[in-house]
Phi, psi and omega in degrees: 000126161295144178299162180285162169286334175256115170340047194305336160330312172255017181227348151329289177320271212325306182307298167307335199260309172272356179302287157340304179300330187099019158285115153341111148001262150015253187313309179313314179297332171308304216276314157303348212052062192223158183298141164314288198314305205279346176270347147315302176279040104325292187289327185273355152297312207274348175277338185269290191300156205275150173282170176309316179258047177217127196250175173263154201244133181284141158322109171309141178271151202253122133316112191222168174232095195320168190247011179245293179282004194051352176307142180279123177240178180221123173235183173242353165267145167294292216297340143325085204245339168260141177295168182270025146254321166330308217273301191317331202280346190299000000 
């Protein structure tokens, strides 16, 4: 992945600090000299990436009965339905 061209480190605060005032997308991107469009798609990375202090919980594993050999597995997927030998042989 390419580095961003822009600090966001030091342009987040600023972006949140006119946001705060009741300034437009529009009017922020003026005020910064920045395209609309890249401060749009900023804001909306920053709603999709995960914070700092928030981990993801591992899938609980499904007890399942393969549907070709009936042997008993564990997945971490629903969509699984063949044991991983079942699967290695398709």
């Amino acid at each position: 992945m390419r580095p961003s061209k822009y600090d966001w480190a030091r342009l987040d605060p600023r972006v949140d600090a006119l946001l705060g005032q009741g300034l437009r997308v529009t009017q922020v991107a003026q005020a910064l000299e920045m395209r609309v469009q890249t401060i749009r798609d900023r804001l909306s990375y920053r709603r999709r990436a995960p914070r700092a202090g928030m981990k993801r919980e591992a899938p609980a594993l499904i007890d399942r009965s393969c549907l070709n050999c009936r042997a008993a597995f564990r997945v971490d997927s629903p969509f699984l339905r063949l044991c991983p030998t079942c699967r290695a042989e398709c």
